[in-house]
Tab-separated table of C-alpha atoms and ligand atoms in Angstrom:
chain	number	residue	atom	x	y	z
A	1	UNK	CA	94.153	90.826	134.039
A	2	UNK	CA	92.468	88.370	131.675
A	3	UNK	CA	94.130	85.077	130.711
A	4	UNK	CA	93.336	82.254	128.360
A	5	UNK	CA	93.163	78.654	129.476
A	6	UNK	CA	93.737	76.107	126.739
A	7	UNK	CA	93.210	72.361	127.205
A	8	UNK	CA	95.062	70.866	124.253
A	9	UNK	CA	95.679	67.745	122.200
A	10	UNK	CA	92.401	67.972	120.298
A	11	UNK	CA	92.102	67.782	116.508
A	12	UNK	CA	90.203	70.806	115.247
A	13	UNK	CA	87.413	70.099	112.806
A	14	UNK	CA	84.835	72.331	111.133
A	15	UNK	CA	84.486	75.724	109.499
A	16	UNK	CA	85.934	79.105	110.413
A	17	UNK	CA	84.728	82.360	108.856
A	18	UNK	CA	87.478	84.915	108.438
A	19	UNK	CA	86.817	88.519	109.523
A	20	UNK	CA	87.703	91.748	107.748
A	21	UNK	CA	91.361	92.692	107.581
A	22	UNK	CA	92.725	94.791	110.446
A	23	UNK	CA	95.679	95.951	108.372
A	24	UNK	CA	93.459	97.030	105.464
A	25	UNK	CA	90.927	98.731	107.747
A	26	UNK	CA	93.512	100.914	109.510
A	27	UNK	CA	94.803	102.865	106.457
A	28	UNK	CA	91.284	103.023	104.988
A	29	UNK	CA	89.979	104.555	108.222
A	30	UNK	CA	92.851	107.057	108.158
A	31	UNK	CA	92.081	107.853	104.501
A	32	UNK	CA	88.450	108.725	105.348
A	33	UNK	CA	89.923	111.956	106.770
A	34	UNK	CA	90.363	113.172	103.175
A	35	UNK	CA	86.605	113.212	102.708
A	36	UNK	CA	83.975	115.753	103.643
A	37	UNK	CA	81.210	113.284	102.767
A	38	UNK	CA	79.784	110.332	104.694
A	39	UNK	CA	81.596	107.038	104.210
A	40	UNK	CA	79.997	103.659	104.887
A	41	UNK	CA	82.479	100.876	105.693
A	42	UNK	CA	81.520	97.212	105.904
A	43	UNK	CA	83.483	94.252	107.281
A	44	UNK	CA	85.621	96.207	109.787
A	45	UNK	CA	86.866	93.597	112.285
A	46	UNK	CA	85.784	93.984	115.914
A	47	UNK	CA	89.271	94.191	117.397
A	48	UNK	CA	91.050	96.616	119.734
A	49	UNK	CA	93.259	98.283	117.090
A	50	UNK	CA	90.178	99.281	115.116
A	51	UNK	CA	88.558	100.724	118.249
A	52	UNK	CA	91.767	102.673	118.872
A	53	UNK	CA	91.757	104.055	115.310
A	54	UNK	CA	88.067	105.010	115.667
A	55	UNK	CA	88.913	106.800	118.953
A	56	UNK	CA	91.752	108.594	117.184
A	57	UNK	CA	89.397	109.714	114.395
A	58	UNK	CA	86.841	110.881	116.986
A	59	UNK	CA	89.553	112.872	118.769
A	60	UNK	CA	90.213	114.575	115.415
A	61	UNK	CA	86.532	115.517	115.109
A	62	UNK	CA	85.061	112.636	113.066
A	63	UNK	CA	81.487	111.619	113.870
A	64	UNK	CA	81.224	107.831	113.891
A	65	UNK	CA	78.200	105.548	114.054
A	66	UNK	CA	78.861	101.854	114.529
A	67	UNK	CA	75.949	99.702	113.345
A	68	UNK	CA	75.778	95.908	113.234
A	69	UNK	CA	77.114	95.485	109.712
A	70	UNK	CA	78.592	98.852	108.881
A	71	UNK	CA	80.403	101.819	110.338
A	72	UNK	CA	79.489	105.291	109.108
A	73	UNK	CA	82.196	107.926	109.248
A	74	UNK	CA	81.111	111.512	108.875
A	75	UNK	CA	83.981	113.950	108.427
A	76	UNK	CA	81.886	116.899	107.205
A	77	UNK	CA	82.844	118.928	110.283
A	78	UNK	CA	86.223	117.335	111.020
A	79	UNK	CA	88.669	120.160	111.802
A	80	UNK	CA	91.292	119.037	114.340
A	81	UNK	CA	94.797	118.109	113.280
A	82	UNK	CA	96.405	116.975	116.522
A	83	UNK	CA	96.921	113.236	117.193
A	84	UNK	CA	97.866	112.712	120.835
A	85	UNK	CA	100.487	110.394	122.294
A	86	UNK	CA	97.800	108.603	124.341
A	87	UNK	CA	96.181	107.237	121.205
A	88	UNK	CA	99.207	106.740	118.923
A	89	UNK	CA	101.412	105.036	121.558
A	90	UNK	CA	99.211	101.934	121.722
A	91	UNK	CA	99.057	101.445	117.964
A	92	UNK	CA	101.753	102.398	115.482
A	93	UNK	CA	99.270	102.691	112.623
A	94	UNK	CA	98.170	105.970	114.264
A	95	UNK	CA	100.959	107.582	112.224
A	96	UNK	CA	98.799	106.955	109.132
A	97	UNK	CA	96.711	110.032	109.968
A	98	UNK	CA	99.725	112.255	109.225
A	99	UNK	CA	99.419	111.969	105.422
A	100	UNK	CA	95.679	112.735	105.193
A	101	UNK	CA	95.819	115.586	107.744
A	102	UNK	CA	98.653	117.254	105.810
A	103	UNK	CA	96.782	116.745	102.550
A	104	UNK	CA	93.601	118.261	103.950
A	105	UNK	CA	94.882	121.101	106.146
A	106	UNK	CA	98.506	121.701	105.128
A	107	UNK	CA	99.657	121.157	108.701
A	108	UNK	CA	99.421	118.572	111.481
A	109	UNK	CA	100.903	117.546	114.813
A	110	UNK	CA	101.061	113.797	115.321
A	111	UNK	CA	102.720	111.870	118.128
A	112	UNK	CA	105.693	109.694	117.207
A	113	UNK	CA	104.612	106.082	117.684
A	114	UNK	CA	107.842	104.942	119.359
A	115	UNK	CA	109.265	101.427	119.270
A	116	UNK	CA	107.502	98.221	120.125
A	117	UNK	CA	108.347	94.690	121.211
A	118	UNK	CA	109.309	93.526	117.714
A	119	UNK	CA	111.755	96.306	116.834
A	120	UNK	CA	112.543	100.020	116.886
A	121	UNK	CA	110.183	100.708	113.969
A	122	UNK	CA	111.183	104.256	112.973
A	123	UNK	CA	109.105	106.471	110.618
A	124	UNK	CA	112.040	108.060	108.763
A	125	UNK	CA	110.865	106.679	105.393
A	126	UNK	CA	107.402	108.253	105.842
A	127	UNK	CA	108.919	111.634	106.759
A	128	UNK	CA	111.553	111.677	104.023
A	129	UNK	CA	108.934	110.888	101.391
A	130	UNK	CA	106.476	113.480	102.730
A	131	UNK	CA	109.211	116.125	102.581
A	132	UNK	CA	109.450	115.422	98.831
A	133	UNK	CA	105.805	116.509	98.581
A	134	UNK	CA	106.787	119.889	100.108
A	135	UNK	CA	106.339	119.088	103.804
A	136	UNK	CA	108.655	120.745	106.330
A	137	UNK	CA	108.777	119.038	109.693
A	138	UNK	CA	110.483	119.042	113.056
A	139	UNK	CA	110.383	116.595	115.918
A	140	UNK	CA	109.550	118.293	119.197
A	141	UNK	CA	108.857	116.579	122.541
A	142	UNK	CA	107.874	113.313	120.895
A	143	UNK	CA	105.669	114.890	118.237
A	144	UNK	CA	106.070	115.371	114.494
A	145	UNK	CA	105.100	118.962	113.754
A	146	UNK	CA	104.628	119.220	110.005
A	147	UNK	CA	103.616	121.987	107.600
A	148	UNK	CA	103.161	122.362	103.881
A	149	UNK	CA	102.424	126.070	103.645
A	150	UNK	CA	101.942	125.999	99.887
A	151	UNK	CA	100.004	122.711	100.001
A	152	UNK	CA	101.325	119.314	98.900
A	153	UNK	CA	102.923	119.127	95.454
A	154	UNK	CA	103.304	115.939	93.419
A	155	UNK	CA	106.807	114.553	92.882
A	156	UNK	CA	108.746	111.424	91.914
A	157	UNK	CA	109.529	109.494	95.071
A	158	UNK	CA	111.512	106.292	95.387
A	159	UNK	CA	111.301	104.606	98.792
A	160	UNK	CA	114.765	103.591	100.032
A	161	UNK	CA	113.255	100.414	101.532
A	162	UNK	CA	109.931	98.667	101.064
A	163	UNK	CA	107.579	99.865	103.806
A	164	UNK	CA	103.884	99.061	104.066
A	165	UNK	CA	103.020	102.051	106.264
A	166	UNK	CA	105.114	104.588	104.312
A	167	UNK	CA	103.574	103.424	101.019
A	168	UNK	CA	100.085	103.860	102.527
A	169	UNK	CA	100.776	107.283	104.065
A	170	UNK	CA	102.185	108.550	100.762
A	171	UNK	CA	99.373	107.126	98.622
A	172	UNK	CA	96.833	108.909	100.817
A	173	UNK	CA	98.747	112.208	100.962
A	174	UNK	CA	99.577	112.259	97.222
A	175	UNK	CA	95.931	111.696	96.327
A	176	UNK	CA	95.280	115.308	97.344
A	177	UNK	CA	98.629	116.788	96.186
A	178	UNK	CA	98.759	119.211	93.265
A	179	UNK	CA	99.901	117.473	90.083
A	180	UNK	CA	101.217	113.975	89.564
A	181	UNK	CA	103.149	111.771	91.977
A	182	UNK	CA	105.062	108.650	91.026
A	183	UNK	CA	105.855	106.351	93.933
A	184	UNK	CA	108.384	103.608	93.279
A	185	UNK	CA	109.753	100.676	95.272
A	186	UNK	CA	106.298	100.490	96.882
A	187	UNK	CA	105.045	97.714	99.125
A	188	UNK	CA	102.431	95.642	97.269
A	189	UNK	CA	100.618	93.987	100.171
A	190	UNK	CA	96.977	93.151	99.315
A	191	UNK	CA	95.912	95.611	102.036
A	192	UNK	CA	97.575	98.402	100.018
A	193	UNK	CA	95.639	97.299	96.943
A	194	UNK	CA	92.471	97.460	99.066
A	195	UNK	CA	93.352	101.018	100.140
A	196	UNK	CA	93.908	102.000	96.486
A	197	UNK	CA	90.568	100.433	95.469
A	198	UNK	CA	88.831	102.341	98.261
A	199	UNK	CA	90.450	105.670	97.310
A	200	UNK	CA	89.680	105.174	93.616
A	201	UNK	CA	86.067	104.399	94.482
A	202	UNK	CA	86.026	107.749	96.365
A	203	UNK	CA	87.152	109.488	93.177
A	204	UNK	CA	90.957	109.511	93.587
A	205	UNK	CA	93.118	108.763	90.552
A	206	UNK	CA	95.606	106.071	91.457
A	207	UNK	CA	97.056	103.505	89.083
A	208	UNK	CA	99.650	100.745	89.452
A	209	UNK	CA	101.956	101.248	86.464
A	210	UNK	CA	104.313	98.367	87.243
A	211	UNK	CA	104.768	95.816	90.012
A	212	UNK	CA	106.133	98.310	92.562
A	213	UNK	CA	105.268	101.660	90.943
A	214	UNK	CA	102.145	103.751	91.444
A	215	UNK	CA	101.031	106.859	89.553
A	216	UNK	CA	98.749	109.252	91.407
A	217	UNK	CA	97.055	112.288	89.870
A	218	UNK	CA	96.009	114.609	92.678
A	219	UNK	CA	92.337	115.537	93.094
A	220	UNK	CA	90.798	118.244	95.286
A	221	UNK	CA	87.628	116.543	96.463
A	222	UNK	CA	86.087	113.118	96.762
A	223	UNK	CA	82.610	111.603	96.587
A	224	UNK	CA	80.355	109.715	99.001
A	225	UNK	CA	81.388	106.065	99.232
A	226	UNK	CA	80.381	102.703	100.577
A	227	UNK	CA	83.157	100.089	100.741
A	228	UNK	CA	83.596	96.555	102.048
A	229	UNK	CA	87.033	95.736	103.529
A	230	UNK	CA	88.942	92.649	102.270
A	231	UNK	CA	89.388	89.512	104.411
A	232	UNK	CA	92.191	89.232	106.966
A	233	UNK	CA	94.851	87.088	105.294
A	234	UNK	CA	96.906	86.787	108.493
A	235	UNK	CA	93.886	85.523	110.413
A	236	UNK	CA	93.247	83.063	107.550
A	237	UNK	CA	96.878	81.867	107.642
A	238	UNK	CA	96.738	81.513	111.430
A	239	UNK	CA	93.686	79.216	111.285
A	240	UNK	CA	95.184	77.200	108.416
A	241	UNK	CA	98.142	76.630	110.715
A	242	UNK	CA	95.776	75.715	113.569
A	243	UNK	CA	94.394	72.999	111.282
A	244	UNK	CA	97.903	71.829	110.384
A	245	UNK	CA	99.370	71.730	113.924
A	246	UNK	CA	96.400	69.901	115.435
A	247	UNK	CA	96.328	67.430	112.510
A	248	UNK	CA	92.736	68.546	112.080
A	249	UNK	CA	90.404	69.231	109.184
A	250	UNK	CA	89.385	72.875	108.834
A	251	UNK	CA	87.527	74.827	106.180
A	252	UNK	CA	88.706	78.438	106.174
A	253	UNK	CA	85.944	80.535	104.624
A	254	UNK	CA	85.157	84.031	103.277
A	255	UNK	CA	88.585	84.407	101.693
A	256	UNK	CA	90.207	84.750	98.267
A	257	UNK	CA	92.637	81.780	98.148
A	258	UNK	CA	94.857	83.322	95.470
A	259	UNK	CA	95.869	86.130	97.876
A	260	UNK	CA	97.418	83.570	100.248
A	261	UNK	CA	99.031	81.435	97.540
A	262	UNK	CA	102.528	81.638	99.096
A	263	UNK	CA	101.248	80.337	102.438
A	264	UNK	CA	99.190	77.569	100.775
A	265	UNK	CA	102.176	76.425	98.674
A	266	UNK	CA	104.413	76.269	101.754
A	267	UNK	CA	101.826	74.334	103.756
A	268	UNK	CA	101.515	71.850	100.899
A	269	UNK	CA	105.306	71.437	100.761
A	270	UNK	CA	105.437	70.884	104.519
A	271	UNK	CA	102.930	68.062	104.142
A	272	UNK	CA	99.359	69.345	104.593
A	273	UNK	CA	96.678	68.315	102.141
A	274	UNK	CA	94.813	71.349	100.849
A	275	UNK	CA	91.648	71.683	98.781
A	276	UNK	CA	91.055	75.103	97.215
A	277	UNK	CA	87.553	76.324	96.346
A	278	UNK	CA	86.303	79.735	95.222
A	279	UNK	CA	86.123	81.427	98.634
A	280	UNK	CA	87.395	78.643	100.834
A	281	UNK	CA	90.507	76.613	101.602
A	282	UNK	CA	90.217	73.264	103.360
A	283	UNK	CA	93.256	71.910	105.193
A	284	UNK	CA	93.887	68.386	106.427
A	285	UNK	CA	96.799	68.365	108.860
A	286	UNK	CA	99.315	65.568	108.557
A	287	UNK	CA	101.376	63.727	111.182
A	288	UNK	CA	104.337	63.655	108.822
A	289	UNK	CA	105.680	67.180	108.485
A	290	UNK	CA	108.765	68.072	106.485
A	291	UNK	CA	111.401	70.505	107.735
A	292	UNK	CA	111.936	73.662	105.663
A	293	UNK	CA	113.898	76.841	105.174
A	294	UNK	CA	111.607	79.879	105.299
A	295	UNK	CA	112.490	83.562	104.944
A	296	UNK	CA	110.045	86.350	105.715
A	297	UNK	CA	109.775	88.961	102.966
A	298	UNK	CA	107.492	91.734	101.672
A	299	UNK	CA	104.425	90.466	99.774
A	300	UNK	CA	104.243	88.169	97.841
A	301	UNK	CA	106.901	86.601	100.085
A	302	UNK	CA	106.119	84.770	103.311
A	303	UNK	CA	104.612	87.276	105.802
A	304	UNK	CA	106.484	88.189	108.970
A	305	UNK	CA	103.052	88.264	110.637
A	306	UNK	CA	102.844	84.450	110.253
A	307	UNK	CA	106.436	83.681	111.238
A	308	UNK	CA	105.672	82.829	114.884
A	309	UNK	CA	102.723	80.626	113.912
A	310	UNK	CA	104.597	78.577	111.282
A	311	UNK	CA	107.447	78.064	113.743
A	312	UNK	CA	105.039	76.056	115.921
A	313	UNK	CA	104.275	73.748	113.006
A	314	UNK	CA	107.949	73.337	112.104
A	315	UNK	CA	108.710	72.219	115.681
A	316	UNK	CA	106.730	69.079	114.786
A	317	UNK	CA	108.602	68.380	111.525
A	318	UNK	CA	110.660	65.205	111.152
A	319	UNK	CA	113.798	67.215	110.346
A	320	UNK	CA	115.222	70.542	111.490
A	321	UNK	CA	114.137	73.832	109.922
A	322	UNK	CA	115.524	77.352	109.616
A	323	UNK	CA	113.395	80.478	109.763
A	324	UNK	CA	115.033	83.729	108.715
A	325	UNK	CA	113.317	86.944	109.857
A	326	UNK	CA	114.159	89.631	107.295
A	327	UNK	CA	111.573	92.323	108.183
A	328	UNK	CA	111.868	93.073	111.908
A	329	UNK	CA	115.041	92.901	113.997
A	330	UNK	CA	113.530	91.524	117.208
A	331	UNK	CA	110.707	89.262	116.217
A	332	UNK	CA	111.645	86.067	118.046
A	333	UNK	CA	110.112	86.947	121.437
A	334	UNK	CA	107.871	83.863	121.226
A	335	UNK	CA	110.915	81.539	121.075
A	336	UNK	CA	111.676	81.626	124.815
A	337	UNK	CA	108.070	80.740	125.621
A	338	UNK	CA	107.897	77.974	122.992
A	339	UNK	CA	111.134	76.548	124.437
A	340	UNK	CA	109.473	76.504	127.880
A	341	UNK	CA	106.861	74.258	126.262
A	342	UNK	CA	109.502	71.786	125.128
A	343	UNK	CA	110.569	73.279	121.782
A	344	UNK	CA	114.265	73.337	120.926
A	345	UNK	CA	114.790	76.551	119.006
A	346	UNK	CA	118.119	78.337	118.837
A	347	UNK	CA	118.443	81.950	117.759
A	348	UNK	CA	121.432	82.950	115.682
A	349	UNK	CA	121.145	86.601	114.596
A	350	UNK	CA	118.051	86.859	112.438
A	351	UNK	CA	117.796	83.080	112.055
A	352	UNK	CA	115.920	80.607	114.221
A	353	UNK	CA	117.161	77.030	114.006
A	354	UNK	CA	114.104	74.936	114.785
A	355	UNK	CA	114.761	71.375	115.956
A	356	UNK	CA	112.051	69.027	114.736
A	357	UNK	CA	110.128	66.117	116.246
A	358	UNK	CA	109.013	68.024	119.326
A	359	UNK	CA	105.973	67.278	121.448
A	360	UNK	CA	104.782	70.441	123.159
A	361	UNK	CA	103.986	70.245	126.865
A	362	UNK	CA	101.461	72.503	128.569
A	363	UNK	CA	102.734	75.442	130.623
A	364	UNK	CA	101.900	78.863	132.019
A	365	UNK	CA	102.948	81.413	129.391
A	366	UNK	CA	103.366	85.096	128.725
A	367	UNK	CA	102.279	86.732	125.449
A	368	UNK	CA	104.645	89.427	124.178
A	369	UNK	CA	103.069	90.749	120.983
A	370	UNK	CA	100.062	90.116	118.785
A	371	UNK	CA	101.354	87.275	116.604
A	372	UNK	CA	103.519	85.797	119.392
A	373	UNK	CA	100.354	85.422	121.499
A	374	UNK	CA	98.589	83.430	118.846
A	375	UNK	CA	101.606	81.171	118.303
A	376	UNK	CA	101.399	80.231	121.999
A	377	UNK	CA	97.734	79.307	121.527
A	378	UNK	CA	98.681	77.083	118.565
A	379	UNK	CA	101.350	75.313	120.611
A	380	UNK	CA	98.967	74.958	123.570
A	381	UNK	CA	96.328	73.431	121.275
A	382	UNK	CA	98.731	70.561	120.565
A	383	UNK	CA	99.894	70.016	124.183
A	384	UNK	CA	98.147	67.617	126.584
A	385	UNK	CA	96.767	69.274	129.708
A	386	UNK	CA	96.124	72.891	130.639
A	387	UNK	CA	98.163	75.839	129.393
A	388	UNK	CA	97.546	79.356	130.689
A	389	UNK	CA	98.391	82.350	128.506
A	390	UNK	CA	98.856	85.706	130.260
A	391	UNK	CA	98.803	89.241	128.796
A	392	UNK	CA	96.245	88.396	126.131
A	393	UNK	CA	95.466	92.085	125.544
A	394	UNK	CA	98.037	91.714	122.737
A	395	UNK	CA	95.804	89.100	121.124
A	396	UNK	CA	92.702	91.265	121.362
A	397	UNK	CA	94.409	93.912	119.209
A	398	UNK	CA	94.009	91.772	116.118
A	399	UNK	CA	91.936	88.575	116.405
A	400	UNK	CA	88.136	88.910	116.401
A	401	UNK	CA	86.300	86.360	118.588
A	402	UNK	CA	89.268	83.997	118.659
A	403	UNK	CA	87.997	81.796	121.501
A	404	UNK	CA	84.527	81.586	119.926
A	405	UNK	CA	85.946	80.639	116.519
A	406	UNK	CA	88.275	78.012	118.007
A	407	UNK	CA	85.591	76.570	120.318
A	408	UNK	CA	83.277	76.148	117.324
A	409	UNK	CA	85.811	73.777	115.745
A	410	UNK	CA	86.346	71.735	118.907
A	411	UNK	CA	89.056	73.545	120.886
A	412	UNK	CA	88.751	73.691	124.641
A	413	UNK	CA	89.675	77.276	125.369
A	414	UNK	CA	88.266	79.852	127.761
A	415	UNK	CA	88.971	83.355	129.013
A	416	UNK	CA	89.336	83.810	132.740
A	417	UNK	CA	89.892	86.903	134.897
B	1	LIG	C1	102.865	96.707	108.566
B	1	LIG	C2	101.834	95.854	109.271
B	1	LIG	C3	102.504	94.820	110.146
B	1	LIG	C4	103.507	93.998	109.342
B	1	LIG	C5	104.468	94.915	108.592
B	1	LIG	C6	105.381	94.152	107.637
B	1	LIG	C7	99.934	97.312	109.512
B	1	LIG	C8	99.083	98.131	110.414
B	1	LIG	N1	100.992	96.719	110.069
B	1	LIG	O1	103.591	97.402	109.590
B	1	LIG	O2	101.488	93.964	110.698
B	1	LIG	O3	104.244	93.170	110.211
B	1	LIG	O4	103.726	95.869	107.797
B	1	LIG	O5	104.632	93.405	106.764
B	1	LIG	O6	99.651	97.163	108.339
B	1	LIG	N2	110.940	100.908	108.547
B	1	LIG	C9	111.905	101.881	108.694
B	1	LIG	N3	111.525	103.197	108.550
B	1	LIG	C10	110.226	103.564	108.289
B	1	LIG	C11	109.259	102.550	108.142
B	1	LIG	C12	109.649	101.222	108.268
B	1	LIG	O7	113.075	101.594	108.917
B	1	LIG	O8	109.942	104.768	108.166
B	1	LIG	C13	111.343	99.481	108.691
B	1	LIG	C14	110.626	98.791	109.849
B	1	LIG	O9	111.262	99.026	111.086
B	1	LIG	C15	110.659	97.341	109.412
B	1	LIG	C16	110.509	97.447	107.899
B	1	LIG	O10	110.903	98.774	107.551
B	1	LIG	O11	111.905	96.776	109.722
B	1	LIG	C17	109.120	97.187	107.368
B	1	LIG	O12	108.185	97.956	108.099
B	1	LIG	P1	106.804	98.423	107.478
B	1	LIG	O13	106.552	97.673	106.234
B	1	LIG	O14	106.782	99.906	107.423
B	1	LIG	O15	105.781	97.913	108.596
B	1	LIG	P2	104.517	98.658	109.168
B	1	LIG	O16	103.830	99.445	108.125
B	1	LIG	O17	104.865	99.331	110.459
């Protein structure tokens, strides 16, 4: 199994170009199922989760051509409506094909994704909302078997809790429902806005009517489209934090700074110097880091997907910090490994009490999930000597060319078998 070796205590310096967003690409790929025309997508990141979604689409009958700068999805002859456990089990976003398959065919059988390391992650909100569009479903042997014999019908739906995936599934499904759908208490992550832009460009009729409310007028067909996916804001935040923890000087490029305003403001408060340009943010890490209280929250709050990475920075603060995880119930798996590197983090329910003024020491480590893996790299980058990170297949799910990008800015990092 592949591992990463990191030789730390080097200040990172230079430029990093951010790839396309994994979390925007996944629902957009699922939404291509609505179309019977060719769709050209640019800026899909070259990461494992995207390959898994492409395999899932192929298993449903999509024809896919991957070229250097674009991926062409041809669903003219796509007929299958069965998403197997083998493909959905490795990536929860597989459940996003349920909405478009129901919209297109009126029935579908999709594997339940199951839990994962960071929590139980049910899909009850997706299913309850789909039933309001006229879907009847049962769960049988680990599969959702769903039918809408009279087709999907628009309705007023209020999500009981803000969910990124449920909002996406319902936007896609309602785009082809008869009549008008109003979705309220929606997630407003930039990736959802990207999905809406993509669908509207395909001819769907979707409008944000207030901060968390969307109005969708159903259509029955869509047009040929070419679309470029937004930048990955979690990748951008991760490299900003790499600049901060190594007290380096990094220019993070190909981004829209305003989308990551919350993260930039927090980094400034903690003590980093930041220069914002049109499509670039430059960070100068600082030795003096202030402790902070941070809570994860739906966008525009601080993202749960950067919680592990910012914890590494807060370990170096002069005072103690508290990080409250309000999205997932079990997202502190990285803490045990960070503590093995010399951190002093205590877990109390959904709070992590992070003792400051820590110097990380190198160690052999085990990655547990995607963002936990990258937090271990950040800690290893600050520690003298060699750290070895095992189970990096988690990392490959979501970070394109991470070793290459880090090496380019001076990190000593390599993949070994
Ligand atoms: C998406 C992101 C993930 C990010 C998360 C929160 C993708 C592919 N993944 O995941 O990287 O960490 O948003 O920003 O975009 N919940 C339920 N029932 C449901 C659905 C969700 O109880 O039917 C709960 C979840 O367990 C979690 C919370 O709601 O506690 C938020 O989850 P959700 O926003 O749905 O996350 P995902 O879409 O799975």
